[in-house]
Short mmCIF file of C-alpha atoms and ligand atoms in Angstrom, two decimals:
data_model
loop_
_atom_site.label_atom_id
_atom_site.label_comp_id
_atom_site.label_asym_id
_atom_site.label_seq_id
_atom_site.Cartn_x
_atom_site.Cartn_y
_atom_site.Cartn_z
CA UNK H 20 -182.88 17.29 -143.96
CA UNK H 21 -179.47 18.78 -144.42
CA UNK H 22 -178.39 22.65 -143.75
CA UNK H 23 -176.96 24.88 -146.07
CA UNK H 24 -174.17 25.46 -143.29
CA UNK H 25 -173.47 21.89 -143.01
CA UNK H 26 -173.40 21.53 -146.83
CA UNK H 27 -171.25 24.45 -146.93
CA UNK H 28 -168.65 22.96 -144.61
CA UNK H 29 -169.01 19.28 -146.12
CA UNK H 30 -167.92 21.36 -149.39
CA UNK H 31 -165.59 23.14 -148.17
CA UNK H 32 -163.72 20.31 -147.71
CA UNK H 33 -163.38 19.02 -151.05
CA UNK H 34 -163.86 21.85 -153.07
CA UNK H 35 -161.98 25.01 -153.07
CA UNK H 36 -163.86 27.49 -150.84
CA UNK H 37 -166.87 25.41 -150.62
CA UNK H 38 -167.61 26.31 -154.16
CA UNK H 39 -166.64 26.20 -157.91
CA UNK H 40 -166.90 30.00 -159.00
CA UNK H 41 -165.47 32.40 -156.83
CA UNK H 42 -168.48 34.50 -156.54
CA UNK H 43 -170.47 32.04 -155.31
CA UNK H 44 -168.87 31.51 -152.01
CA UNK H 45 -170.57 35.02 -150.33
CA UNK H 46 -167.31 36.68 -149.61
CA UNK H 47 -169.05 40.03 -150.50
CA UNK H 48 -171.97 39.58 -148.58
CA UNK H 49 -171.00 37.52 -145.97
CA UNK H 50 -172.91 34.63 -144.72
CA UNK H 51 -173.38 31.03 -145.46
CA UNK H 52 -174.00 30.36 -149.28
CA UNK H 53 -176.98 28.49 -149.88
CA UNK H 54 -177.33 25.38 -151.04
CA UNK H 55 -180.02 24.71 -154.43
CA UNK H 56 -181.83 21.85 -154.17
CA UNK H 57 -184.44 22.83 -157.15
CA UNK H 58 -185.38 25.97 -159.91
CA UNK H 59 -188.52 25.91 -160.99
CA UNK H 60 -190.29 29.35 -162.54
CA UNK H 61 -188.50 32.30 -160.92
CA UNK H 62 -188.23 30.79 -157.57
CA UNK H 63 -185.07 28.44 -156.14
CA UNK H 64 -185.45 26.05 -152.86
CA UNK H 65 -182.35 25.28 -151.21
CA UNK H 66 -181.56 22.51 -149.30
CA UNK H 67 -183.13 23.48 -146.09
CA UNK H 68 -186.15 24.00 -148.19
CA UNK H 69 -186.78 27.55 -147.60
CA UNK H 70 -188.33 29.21 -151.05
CA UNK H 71 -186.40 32.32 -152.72
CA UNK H 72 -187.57 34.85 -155.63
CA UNK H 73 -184.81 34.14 -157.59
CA UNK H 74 -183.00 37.84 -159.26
CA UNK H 75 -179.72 35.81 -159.78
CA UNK H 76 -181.33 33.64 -162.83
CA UNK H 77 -178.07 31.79 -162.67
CA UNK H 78 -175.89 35.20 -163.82
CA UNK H 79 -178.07 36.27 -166.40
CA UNK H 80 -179.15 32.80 -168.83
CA UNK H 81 -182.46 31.77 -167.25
CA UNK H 82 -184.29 34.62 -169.07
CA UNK H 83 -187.84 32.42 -169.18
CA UNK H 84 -187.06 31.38 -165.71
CA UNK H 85 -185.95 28.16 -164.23
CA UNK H 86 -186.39 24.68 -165.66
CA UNK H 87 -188.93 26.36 -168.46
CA UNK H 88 -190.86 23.07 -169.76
CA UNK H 89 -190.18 23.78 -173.76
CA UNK H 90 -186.30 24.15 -172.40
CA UNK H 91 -186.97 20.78 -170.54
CA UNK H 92 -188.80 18.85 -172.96
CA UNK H 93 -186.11 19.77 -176.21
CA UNK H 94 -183.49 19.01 -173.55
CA UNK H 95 -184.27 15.34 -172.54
CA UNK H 96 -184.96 14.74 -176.36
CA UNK H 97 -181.83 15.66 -177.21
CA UNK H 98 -180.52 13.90 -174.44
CA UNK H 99 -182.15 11.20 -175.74
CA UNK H 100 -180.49 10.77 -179.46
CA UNK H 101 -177.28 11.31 -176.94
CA UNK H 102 -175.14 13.61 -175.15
CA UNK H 103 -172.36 14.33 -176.83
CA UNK H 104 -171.08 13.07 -180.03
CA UNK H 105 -167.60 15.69 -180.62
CA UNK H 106 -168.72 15.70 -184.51
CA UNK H 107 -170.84 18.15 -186.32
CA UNK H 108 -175.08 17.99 -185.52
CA UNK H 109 -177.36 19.83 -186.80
CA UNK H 110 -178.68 22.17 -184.11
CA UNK H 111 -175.58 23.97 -184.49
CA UNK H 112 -176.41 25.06 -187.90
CA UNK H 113 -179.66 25.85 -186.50
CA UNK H 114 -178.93 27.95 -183.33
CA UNK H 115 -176.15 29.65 -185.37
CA UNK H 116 -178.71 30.68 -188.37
CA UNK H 117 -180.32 32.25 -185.48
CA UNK H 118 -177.41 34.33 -184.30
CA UNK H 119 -177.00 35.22 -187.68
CA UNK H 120 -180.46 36.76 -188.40
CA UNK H 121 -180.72 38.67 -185.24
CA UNK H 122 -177.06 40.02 -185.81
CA UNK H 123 -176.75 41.96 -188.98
CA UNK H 124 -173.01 41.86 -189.19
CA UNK H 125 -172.59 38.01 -187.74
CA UNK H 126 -172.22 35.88 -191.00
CA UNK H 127 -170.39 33.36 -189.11
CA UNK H 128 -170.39 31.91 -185.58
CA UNK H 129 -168.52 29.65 -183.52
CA UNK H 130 -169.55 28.35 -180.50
CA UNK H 131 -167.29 27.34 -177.68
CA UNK H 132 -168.50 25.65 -173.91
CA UNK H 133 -168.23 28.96 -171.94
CA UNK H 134 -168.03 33.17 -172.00
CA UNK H 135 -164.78 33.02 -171.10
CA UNK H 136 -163.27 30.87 -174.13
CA UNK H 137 -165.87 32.60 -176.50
CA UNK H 138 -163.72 36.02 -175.56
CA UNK H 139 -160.35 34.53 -175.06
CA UNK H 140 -160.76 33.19 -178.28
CA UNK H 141 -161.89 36.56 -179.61
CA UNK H 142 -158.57 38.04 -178.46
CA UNK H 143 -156.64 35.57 -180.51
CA UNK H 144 -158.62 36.44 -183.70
CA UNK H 145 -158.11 39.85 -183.39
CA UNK H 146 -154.61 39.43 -183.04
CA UNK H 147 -154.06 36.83 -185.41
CA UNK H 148 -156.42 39.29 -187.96
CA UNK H 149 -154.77 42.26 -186.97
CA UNK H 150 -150.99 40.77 -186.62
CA UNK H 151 -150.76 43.49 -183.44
CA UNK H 152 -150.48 42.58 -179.91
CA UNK H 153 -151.93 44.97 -177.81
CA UNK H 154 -156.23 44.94 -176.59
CA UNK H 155 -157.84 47.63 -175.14
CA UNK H 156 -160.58 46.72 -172.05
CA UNK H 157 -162.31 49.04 -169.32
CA UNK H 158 -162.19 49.09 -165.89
CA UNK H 159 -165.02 47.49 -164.44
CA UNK H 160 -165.82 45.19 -167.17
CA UNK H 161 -165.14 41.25 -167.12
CA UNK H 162 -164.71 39.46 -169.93
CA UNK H 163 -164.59 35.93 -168.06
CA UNK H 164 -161.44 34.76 -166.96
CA UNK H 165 -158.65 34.39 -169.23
CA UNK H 166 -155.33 35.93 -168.77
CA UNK H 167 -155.12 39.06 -170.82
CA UNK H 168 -158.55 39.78 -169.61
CA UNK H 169 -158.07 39.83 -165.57
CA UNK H 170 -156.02 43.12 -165.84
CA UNK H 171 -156.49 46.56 -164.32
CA UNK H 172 -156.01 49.81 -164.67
CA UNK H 173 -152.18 50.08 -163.58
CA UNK H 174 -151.18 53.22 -161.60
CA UNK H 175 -150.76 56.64 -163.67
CA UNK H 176 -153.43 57.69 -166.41
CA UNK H 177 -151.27 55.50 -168.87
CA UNK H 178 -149.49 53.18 -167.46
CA UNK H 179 -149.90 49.10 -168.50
CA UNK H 180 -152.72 47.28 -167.32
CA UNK H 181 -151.63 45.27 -163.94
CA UNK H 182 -152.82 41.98 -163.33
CA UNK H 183 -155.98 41.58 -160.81
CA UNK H 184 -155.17 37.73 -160.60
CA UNK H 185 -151.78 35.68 -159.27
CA UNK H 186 -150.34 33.80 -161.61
CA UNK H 187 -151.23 36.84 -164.83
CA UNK H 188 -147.68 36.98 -165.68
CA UNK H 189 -146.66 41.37 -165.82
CA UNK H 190 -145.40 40.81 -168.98
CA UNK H 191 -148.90 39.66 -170.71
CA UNK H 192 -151.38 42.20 -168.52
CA UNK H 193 -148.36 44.78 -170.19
CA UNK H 194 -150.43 44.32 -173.43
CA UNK H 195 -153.86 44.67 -171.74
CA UNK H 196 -154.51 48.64 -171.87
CA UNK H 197 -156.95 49.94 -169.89
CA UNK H 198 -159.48 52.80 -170.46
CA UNK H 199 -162.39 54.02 -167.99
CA UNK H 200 -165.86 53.69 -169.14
CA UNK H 201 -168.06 56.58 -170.41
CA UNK H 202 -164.59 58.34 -171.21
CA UNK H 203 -163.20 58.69 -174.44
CA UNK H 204 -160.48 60.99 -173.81
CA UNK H 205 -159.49 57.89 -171.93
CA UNK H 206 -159.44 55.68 -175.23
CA UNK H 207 -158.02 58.21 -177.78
CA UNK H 208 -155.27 58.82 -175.30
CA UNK H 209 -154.11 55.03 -175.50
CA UNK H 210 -154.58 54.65 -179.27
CA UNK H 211 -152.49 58.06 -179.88
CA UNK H 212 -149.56 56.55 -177.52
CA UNK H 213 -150.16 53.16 -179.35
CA UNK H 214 -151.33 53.81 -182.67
CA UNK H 215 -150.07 50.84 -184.93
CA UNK H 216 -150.26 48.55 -181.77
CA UNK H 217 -154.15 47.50 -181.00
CA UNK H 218 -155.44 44.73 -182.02
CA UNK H 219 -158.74 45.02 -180.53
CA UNK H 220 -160.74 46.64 -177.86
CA UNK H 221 -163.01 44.86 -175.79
CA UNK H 222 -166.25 46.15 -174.19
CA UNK H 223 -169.36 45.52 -172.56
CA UNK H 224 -171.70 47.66 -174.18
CA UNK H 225 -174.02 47.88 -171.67
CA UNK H 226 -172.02 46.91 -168.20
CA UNK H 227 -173.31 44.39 -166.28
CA UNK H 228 -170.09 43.11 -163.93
CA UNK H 229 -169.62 46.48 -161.77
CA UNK H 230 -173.39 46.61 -161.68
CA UNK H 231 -175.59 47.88 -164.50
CA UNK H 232 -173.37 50.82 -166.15
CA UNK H 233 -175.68 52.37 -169.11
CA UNK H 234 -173.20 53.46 -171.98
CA UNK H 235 -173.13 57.78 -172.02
CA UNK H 236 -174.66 59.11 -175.43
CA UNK H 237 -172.21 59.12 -178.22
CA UNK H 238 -169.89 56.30 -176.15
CA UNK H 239 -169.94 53.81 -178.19
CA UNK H 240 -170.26 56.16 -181.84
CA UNK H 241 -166.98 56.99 -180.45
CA UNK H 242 -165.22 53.85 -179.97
CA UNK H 243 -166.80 52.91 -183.54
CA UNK H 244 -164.60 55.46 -184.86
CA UNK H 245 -161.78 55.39 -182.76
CA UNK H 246 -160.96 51.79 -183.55
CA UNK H 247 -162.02 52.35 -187.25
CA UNK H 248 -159.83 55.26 -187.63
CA UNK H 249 -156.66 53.28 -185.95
CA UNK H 250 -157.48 50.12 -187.68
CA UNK H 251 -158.36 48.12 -184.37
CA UNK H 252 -161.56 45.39 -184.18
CA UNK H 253 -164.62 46.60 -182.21
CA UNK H 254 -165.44 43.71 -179.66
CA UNK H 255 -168.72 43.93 -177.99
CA UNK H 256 -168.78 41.44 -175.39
CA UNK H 257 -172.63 40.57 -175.49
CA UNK H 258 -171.68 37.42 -173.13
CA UNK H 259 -175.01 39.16 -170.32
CA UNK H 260 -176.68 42.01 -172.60
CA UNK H 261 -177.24 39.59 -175.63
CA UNK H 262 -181.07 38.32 -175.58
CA UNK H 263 -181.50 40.11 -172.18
CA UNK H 264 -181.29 43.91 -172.77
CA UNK H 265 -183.04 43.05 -176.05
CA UNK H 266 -183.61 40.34 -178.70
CA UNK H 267 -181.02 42.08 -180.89
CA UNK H 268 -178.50 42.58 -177.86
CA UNK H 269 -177.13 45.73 -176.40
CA UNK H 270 -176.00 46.46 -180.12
CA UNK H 271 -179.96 46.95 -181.06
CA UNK H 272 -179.92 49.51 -178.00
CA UNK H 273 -177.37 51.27 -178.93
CA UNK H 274 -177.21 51.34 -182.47
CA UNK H 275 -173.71 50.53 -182.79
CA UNK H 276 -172.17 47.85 -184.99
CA UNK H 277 -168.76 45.99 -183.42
CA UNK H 278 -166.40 43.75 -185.88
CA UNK H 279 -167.18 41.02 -183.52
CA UNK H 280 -169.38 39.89 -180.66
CA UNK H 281 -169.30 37.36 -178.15
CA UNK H 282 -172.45 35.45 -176.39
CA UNK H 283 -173.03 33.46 -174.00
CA UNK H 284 -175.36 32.91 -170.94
CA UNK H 285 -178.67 32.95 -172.56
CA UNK H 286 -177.67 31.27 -176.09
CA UNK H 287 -177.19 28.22 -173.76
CA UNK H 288 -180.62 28.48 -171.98
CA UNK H 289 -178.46 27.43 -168.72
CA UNK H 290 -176.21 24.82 -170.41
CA UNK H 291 -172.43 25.75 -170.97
CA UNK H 292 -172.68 27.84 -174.12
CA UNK H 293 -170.41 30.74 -175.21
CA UNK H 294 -169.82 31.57 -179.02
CA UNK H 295 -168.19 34.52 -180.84
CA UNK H 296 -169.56 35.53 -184.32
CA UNK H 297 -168.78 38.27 -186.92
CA UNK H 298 -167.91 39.10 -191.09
CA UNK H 299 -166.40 35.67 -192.69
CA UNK H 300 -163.54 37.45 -194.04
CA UNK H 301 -162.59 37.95 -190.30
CA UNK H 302 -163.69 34.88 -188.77
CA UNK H 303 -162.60 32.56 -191.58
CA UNK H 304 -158.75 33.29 -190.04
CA UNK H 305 -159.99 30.69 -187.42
CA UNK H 306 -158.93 27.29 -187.79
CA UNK H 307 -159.97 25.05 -190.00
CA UNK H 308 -160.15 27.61 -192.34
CA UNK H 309 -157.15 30.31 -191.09
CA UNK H 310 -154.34 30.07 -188.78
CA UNK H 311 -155.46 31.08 -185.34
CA UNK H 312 -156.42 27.90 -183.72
CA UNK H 313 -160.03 27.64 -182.03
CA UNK H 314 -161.28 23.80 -181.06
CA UNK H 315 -163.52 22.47 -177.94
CA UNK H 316 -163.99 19.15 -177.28
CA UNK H 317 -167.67 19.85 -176.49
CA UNK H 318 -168.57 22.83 -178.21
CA UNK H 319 -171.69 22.85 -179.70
CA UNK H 320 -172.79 20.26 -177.21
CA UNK H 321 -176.61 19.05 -178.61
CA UNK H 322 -178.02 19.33 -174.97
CA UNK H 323 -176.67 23.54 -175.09
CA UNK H 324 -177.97 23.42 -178.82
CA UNK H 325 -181.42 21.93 -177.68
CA UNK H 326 -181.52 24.72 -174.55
CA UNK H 327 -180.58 27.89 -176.36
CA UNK H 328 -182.51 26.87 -179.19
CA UNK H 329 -186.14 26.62 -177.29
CA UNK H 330 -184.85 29.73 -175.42
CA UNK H 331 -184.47 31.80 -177.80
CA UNK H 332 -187.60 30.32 -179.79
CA UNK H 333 -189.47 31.36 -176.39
CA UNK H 334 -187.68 34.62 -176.24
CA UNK H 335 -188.47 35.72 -180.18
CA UNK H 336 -192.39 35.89 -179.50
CA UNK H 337 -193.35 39.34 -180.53
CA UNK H 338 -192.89 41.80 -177.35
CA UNK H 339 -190.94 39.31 -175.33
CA UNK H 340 -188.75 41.88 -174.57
CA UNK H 341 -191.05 44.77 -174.18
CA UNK H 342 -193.41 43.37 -171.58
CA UNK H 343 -189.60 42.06 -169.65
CA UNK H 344 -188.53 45.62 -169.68
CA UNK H 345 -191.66 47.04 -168.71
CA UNK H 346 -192.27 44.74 -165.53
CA UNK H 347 -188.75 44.89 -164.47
CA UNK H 348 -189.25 48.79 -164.74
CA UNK H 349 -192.39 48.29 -162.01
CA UNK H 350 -189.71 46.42 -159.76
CA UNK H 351 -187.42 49.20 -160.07
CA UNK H 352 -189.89 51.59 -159.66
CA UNK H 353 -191.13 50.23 -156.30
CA UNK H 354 -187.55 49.49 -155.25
CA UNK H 355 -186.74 52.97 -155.81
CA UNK H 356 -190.15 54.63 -154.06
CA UNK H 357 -189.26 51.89 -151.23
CA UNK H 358 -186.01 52.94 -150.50
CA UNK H 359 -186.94 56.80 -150.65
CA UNK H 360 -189.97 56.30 -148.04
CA UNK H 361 -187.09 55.00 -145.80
CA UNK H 362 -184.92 57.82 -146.65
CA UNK H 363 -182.08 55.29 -147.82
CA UNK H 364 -180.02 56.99 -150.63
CA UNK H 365 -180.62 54.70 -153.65
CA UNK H 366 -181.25 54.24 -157.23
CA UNK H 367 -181.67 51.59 -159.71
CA UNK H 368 -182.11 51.59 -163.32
CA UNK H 369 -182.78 48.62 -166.18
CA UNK H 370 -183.02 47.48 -169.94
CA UNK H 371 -184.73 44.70 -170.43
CA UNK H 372 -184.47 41.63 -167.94
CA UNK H 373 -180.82 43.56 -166.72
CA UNK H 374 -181.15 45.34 -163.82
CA UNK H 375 -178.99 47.53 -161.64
CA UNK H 376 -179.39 49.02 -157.85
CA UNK H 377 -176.86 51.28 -156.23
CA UNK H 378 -176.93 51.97 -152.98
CA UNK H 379 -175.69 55.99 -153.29
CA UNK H 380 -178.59 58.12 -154.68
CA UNK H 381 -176.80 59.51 -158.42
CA UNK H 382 -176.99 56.96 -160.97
CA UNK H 383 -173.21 55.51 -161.50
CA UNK H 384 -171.60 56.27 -164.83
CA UNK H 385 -168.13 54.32 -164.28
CA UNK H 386 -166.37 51.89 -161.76
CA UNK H 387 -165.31 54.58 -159.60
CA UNK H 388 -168.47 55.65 -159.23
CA UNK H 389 -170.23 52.33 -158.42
CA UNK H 390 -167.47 51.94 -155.73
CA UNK H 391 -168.20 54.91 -153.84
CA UNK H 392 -171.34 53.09 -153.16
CA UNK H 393 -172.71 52.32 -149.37
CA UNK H 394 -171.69 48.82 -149.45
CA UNK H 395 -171.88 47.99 -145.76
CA UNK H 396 -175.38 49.08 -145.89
CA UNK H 397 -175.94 46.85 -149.30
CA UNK H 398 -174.52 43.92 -147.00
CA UNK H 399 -177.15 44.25 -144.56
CA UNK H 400 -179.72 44.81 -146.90
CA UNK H 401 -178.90 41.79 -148.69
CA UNK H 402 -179.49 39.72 -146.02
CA UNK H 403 -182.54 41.30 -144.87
CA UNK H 404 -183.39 40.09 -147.96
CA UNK H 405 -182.35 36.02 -148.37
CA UNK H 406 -184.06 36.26 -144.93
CA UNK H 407 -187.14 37.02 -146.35
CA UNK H 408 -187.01 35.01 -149.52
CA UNK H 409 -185.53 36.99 -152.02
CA UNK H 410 -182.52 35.87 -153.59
CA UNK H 411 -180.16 38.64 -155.32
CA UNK H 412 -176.80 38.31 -156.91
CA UNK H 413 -174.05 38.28 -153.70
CA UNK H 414 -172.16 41.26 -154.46
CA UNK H 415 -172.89 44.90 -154.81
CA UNK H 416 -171.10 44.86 -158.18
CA UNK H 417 -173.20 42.62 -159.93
CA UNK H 418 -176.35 43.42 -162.09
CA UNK H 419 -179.31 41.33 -161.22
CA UNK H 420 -181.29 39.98 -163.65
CA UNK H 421 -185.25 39.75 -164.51
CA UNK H 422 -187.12 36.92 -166.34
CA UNK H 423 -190.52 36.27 -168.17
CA UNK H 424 -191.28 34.07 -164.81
CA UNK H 425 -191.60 36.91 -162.48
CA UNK H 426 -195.15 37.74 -161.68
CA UNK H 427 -196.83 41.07 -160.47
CA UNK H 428 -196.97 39.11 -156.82
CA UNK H 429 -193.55 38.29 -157.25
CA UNK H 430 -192.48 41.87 -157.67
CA UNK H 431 -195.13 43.30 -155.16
CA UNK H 432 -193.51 40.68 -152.67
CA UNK H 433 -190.17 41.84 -153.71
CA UNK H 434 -190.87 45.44 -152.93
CA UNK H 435 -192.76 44.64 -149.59
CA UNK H 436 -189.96 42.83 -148.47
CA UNK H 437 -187.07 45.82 -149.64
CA UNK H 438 -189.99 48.43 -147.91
CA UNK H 439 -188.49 46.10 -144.54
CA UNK H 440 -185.10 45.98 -145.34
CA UNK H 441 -184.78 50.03 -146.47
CA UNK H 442 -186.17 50.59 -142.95
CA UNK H 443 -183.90 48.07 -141.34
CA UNK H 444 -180.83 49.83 -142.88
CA UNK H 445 -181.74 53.46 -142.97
CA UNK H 446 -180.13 55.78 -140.51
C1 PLP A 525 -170.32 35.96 -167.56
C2 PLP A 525 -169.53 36.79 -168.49
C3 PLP A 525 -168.40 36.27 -169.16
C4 PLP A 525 -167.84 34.92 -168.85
O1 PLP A 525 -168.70 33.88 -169.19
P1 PLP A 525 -168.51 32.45 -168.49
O2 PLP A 525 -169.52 31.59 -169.16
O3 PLP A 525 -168.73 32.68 -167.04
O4 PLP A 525 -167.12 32.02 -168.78
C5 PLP A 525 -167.78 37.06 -170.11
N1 PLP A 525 -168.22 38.29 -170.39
C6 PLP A 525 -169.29 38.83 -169.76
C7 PLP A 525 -169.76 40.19 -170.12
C8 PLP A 525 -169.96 38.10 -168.78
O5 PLP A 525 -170.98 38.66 -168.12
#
């Protein structure tokens, strides 16, 4: 049998860090990444065959847990009639219908292999609807990893955006602006200085990349208006809240209608899926019908039709998403009353199968916030935890995520094993 730490150095030598998404390679946490030999339910195995509750659910798409068998079964029939045939099948009709039903504004969909196109591409559109150049994103939030997108806050209130990434040339991040989260003044300040200039502005409208940031009351009634008033697209990137927070999205949370949305992660059931959809009159400007080219050469991929399809067939059921929100609420609950019994200052807070804890005791509201955060003591914690079979997302910044495959012994084995780590950490 191999070891995760020989695998990890075997890979290491081929692959850059060990590992194919940055994340991945336990930079935040330290440690040896482990190595996934099987998913099945909500556990993973990795190589060494040690058994983990899995709260990483791949980033967010295995919402009915690993290798579901309706998932399975649709997947190796597809498979079967082929993998890939680059022209038009029928499941994308299908899966798109979908999309279009549970989105009240979507009348139109295109689906792309990953997040990251699915928003790049939404940037384009914008622009090429809009003819302006500029996009407005937050702090904290990630949008995948396109160019205009992996910008930050420069320095000084209103300064450009700055590029978090070698190789973003200044001159693009320049038309990245960037607001704080759960601060308006923050947006109206950069559409006054820019007011015939944005094209779009992009949000996540419930954060999930700088841990679970729940949108302030009135948030996102304000950017509604903001870019309404100045003539800019409303972007919710639903790439991790859509399906998860609820069936509807993080739109059906917060009652707020964007021009156009972006998905991901769960519409693909764990297969590369990312799509953007919105009004035709806005996302008929996307070629073959307007000017702003769009193509994939596997987009719309039958196997990722065939997943997201049985997902989100298993994931419509009446009260999916009720009974997900309420037993990831009793995890959070005991996570909480754990880490108070220890006397670690904590808190944690959910929608759906999203999930946030924060190792500080207020509730974060913005990336600032979230940064002020204990992380050495998350560190520890976290490997308190792989040590005892739990398996959460790497990084204090990240949300963890909840699925239908999590039993009551599952959480009560979770919070048992965070009673050990709080008291491990505390002091
Ligand atoms: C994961 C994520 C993306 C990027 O999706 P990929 O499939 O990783 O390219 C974009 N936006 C949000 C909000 C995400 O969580």
């Amino acid at each position: 049998m191999s070891t995760n730490q020989a695998e990890f150095e075997r890979a290491s030598k081929v692959l850059v860090g060990g590992v194919n998404s940055a994340v991945r390679a336990f930079r935040a946490v330290g440690g040896t990444p482990r190595f996934i030999a099987r998913a099945e339910g909500a556990y993973l195995w990795d190589v060494e065959g040690k058994r983990y509750i899995d709260y990483l659910g791949s980033w967010g798409p295995m919402i009915v847990g690993q290798s579901h068998p309706l998932v399975v079964e649709r997947v190796r029939a597809a498979a079967g009639r082929g993998l890939s045939y680059g022209a038009p099948n029928v499941m994308e009709s299908e899966l798109a219908e979908r999309i279009c039903a549970l989105f009240p504004q979507v009348q139109r969909v295109r689906f792309t292999s990953s997040g990251t196109e699915a928003t790049m591409s939404a940037l384009r559109l914008a622009r090429g609807f809009t003819g302006r150049t500029k996009i407005i994103k937050f702090e904290g939030c990630y949008h995948g990893a396109s160019d205009s997108l992996l910008v930050k806050a420069g320095s000084g209130a209103l300064a450009f955006g700055t590029p978090t990434s070698a190789g973003v040339p200044a001159d693009l991040a320049a038309h990245t602006l960037v607001a704080q989260f759960n601060d308006l003044d923050s947006v109206a300040a950069l559409f006054e200085r820019y007011p015939d200039d944005v094209a779009c502005l992009i949000v996540e409208p419930i954060a999930g990349n700088m841990n679970l940031i729940a949108p302030a009351p009135g948030f996102h009634e304000g950017l509604r208006s903001l870019c309404s008033r100045y003539g800019a697209l409303l972007i919710f990137d639903e790439v991790m809240s859509g399906f998860r927070v609820a069936l509807g999205g993080a739109q059906e949370v917060v009652g707020v209608t964007p021009d156009l949305s972006t998905f991901g992660k769960v519409i693909g059931g764990g297969m590369p899926v990312g799509a953007i959809g919105g009004p035709a009159k806005i996302m008929e400007m996307m070629a073959p019908l307007g000017p702003v080219y769009q193509a994939g050469t596997l987009s719309g991929n039958p196997l990722a039709m065939a997943a997201g399809l049985a997902t989100i067939e298993l994931i419509s059921e009446p009260g999916f998403h009720a009974r997900l929100h309420e037993s990831c609420g009793k995890l959070v609950a005991g996570l909480t009353a754990a880490a108070a019994a220890a006397g670690v200052p904590f808190s944690a807070r959910h929608q759906g199968g999203m999930a946030g804890m924060y190792f500080m005791a207020a509730t974060p509201t913005n990336f600032a916030e979230v940064q002020s955060q204990d992380v050495e003591r998350f560190k520890r914690f976290y490997h308190l935890m792989l040590d005892q079979g739990v398996y959460l997302p790497p990084s204090a910044v990240e949300a963890f995520f909840f699925s239908s495959a999590h039993t009551q012994g599952d959480i009560a084995a979770t919070v048992d094993a965070a009673g050990k780590a709080f008291a491990a950490v505390a002091g």
